[in-house]
Amino acid sequence: MDKDLYHRHRFPAEVIGHAVWLYHRFNLSFRDIEELLASRGVLVSNETIRQWCLKFG
């Protein structure tokens, strides 16, 4: 079931889940999360993170 939820997304479910978790667990902005992921080599826009949080949050 989880794999169906993340089907057709560019990034793995672990990356999406981590970004959504960071947003809801800590008081971080979408741009803060974008920078945290970029420091780990994952280049994703803050708008994409916002859409993930709306869909998976």
CSV table of C-alpha atoms in Angstrom, one decimal:
chain,number,residue,atom,x,y,z
A,1,MET,CA,0.0,0.0,0.0
A,2,ASP,CA,2.8,2.5,0.8
A,3,LYS,CA,4.5,1.9,-2.5
A,4,ASP,CA,1.3,2.7,-4.3
A,5,LEU,CA,1.0,6.0,-2.5
A,6,TYR,CA,4.5,7.1,-3.7
A,7,HIS,CA,4.1,5.6,-7.2
A,8,ARG,CA,5.2,7.9,-10.0
A,9,HIS,CA,7.2,10.2,-7.8
A,10,ARG,CA,10.8,11.1,-8.8
A,11,PHE,CA,12.2,10.6,-5.3
A,12,PRO,CA,12.1,7.4,-3.1
A,13,ALA,CA,9.5,7.2,-0.4
A,14,GLU,CA,12.2,7.5,2.3
A,15,VAL,CA,13.3,11.0,1.0
A,16,ILE,CA,9.7,12.2,0.7
A,17,GLY,CA,8.8,10.8,4.2
A,18,HIS,CA,11.9,12.4,5.8
A,19,ALA,CA,11.1,15.8,4.3
A,20,VAL,CA,7.4,15.6,5.5
A,21,TRP,CA,8.6,14.4,8.9
A,22,LEU,CA,11.0,17.3,9.2
A,23,TYR,CA,8.3,19.8,8.4
A,24,HIS,CA,5.7,18.5,10.8
A,25,ARG,CA,8.1,17.5,13.6
A,26,PHE,CA,10.2,20.7,13.8
A,27,ASN,CA,9.4,24.3,13.2
A,28,LEU,CA,11.2,24.4,9.8
A,29,SER,CA,10.2,26.3,6.7
A,30,PHE,CA,10.1,24.6,3.3
A,31,ARG,CA,13.3,26.4,2.4
A,32,ASP,CA,15.0,25.2,5.5
A,33,ILE,CA,14.1,21.6,4.5
A,34,GLU,CA,15.3,22.3,1.0
A,35,GLU,CA,18.7,23.4,2.3
A,36,LEU,CA,18.9,20.4,4.7
A,37,LEU,CA,18.2,18.0,1.8
A,38,ALA,CA,20.6,19.8,-0.5
A,39,SER,CA,23.4,19.4,2.1
A,40,ARG,CA,22.8,15.6,1.8
A,41,GLY,CA,22.9,15.7,-2.0
A,42,VAL,CA,19.1,15.7,-2.7
A,43,LEU,CA,18.2,18.7,-4.9
A,44,VAL,CA,14.5,19.4,-4.6
A,45,SER,CA,12.6,22.7,-4.6
A,46,ASN,CA,10.7,24.2,-1.7
A,47,GLU,CA,7.5,24.1,-3.8
A,48,THR,CA,7.9,20.3,-4.2
A,49,ILE,CA,8.3,19.9,-0.5
A,50,ARG,CA,5.2,22.0,0.1
A,51,GLN,CA,3.2,19.8,-2.3
A,52,TRP,CA,4.5,16.7,-0.5
A,53,CYS,CA,3.4,18.0,2.8
A,54,LEU,CA,0.0,18.7,1.5
A,55,LYS,CA,-0.4,15.3,0.0
A,56,PHE,CA,1.4,13.1,2.5
A,57,GLY,CA,1.2,15.2,5.7
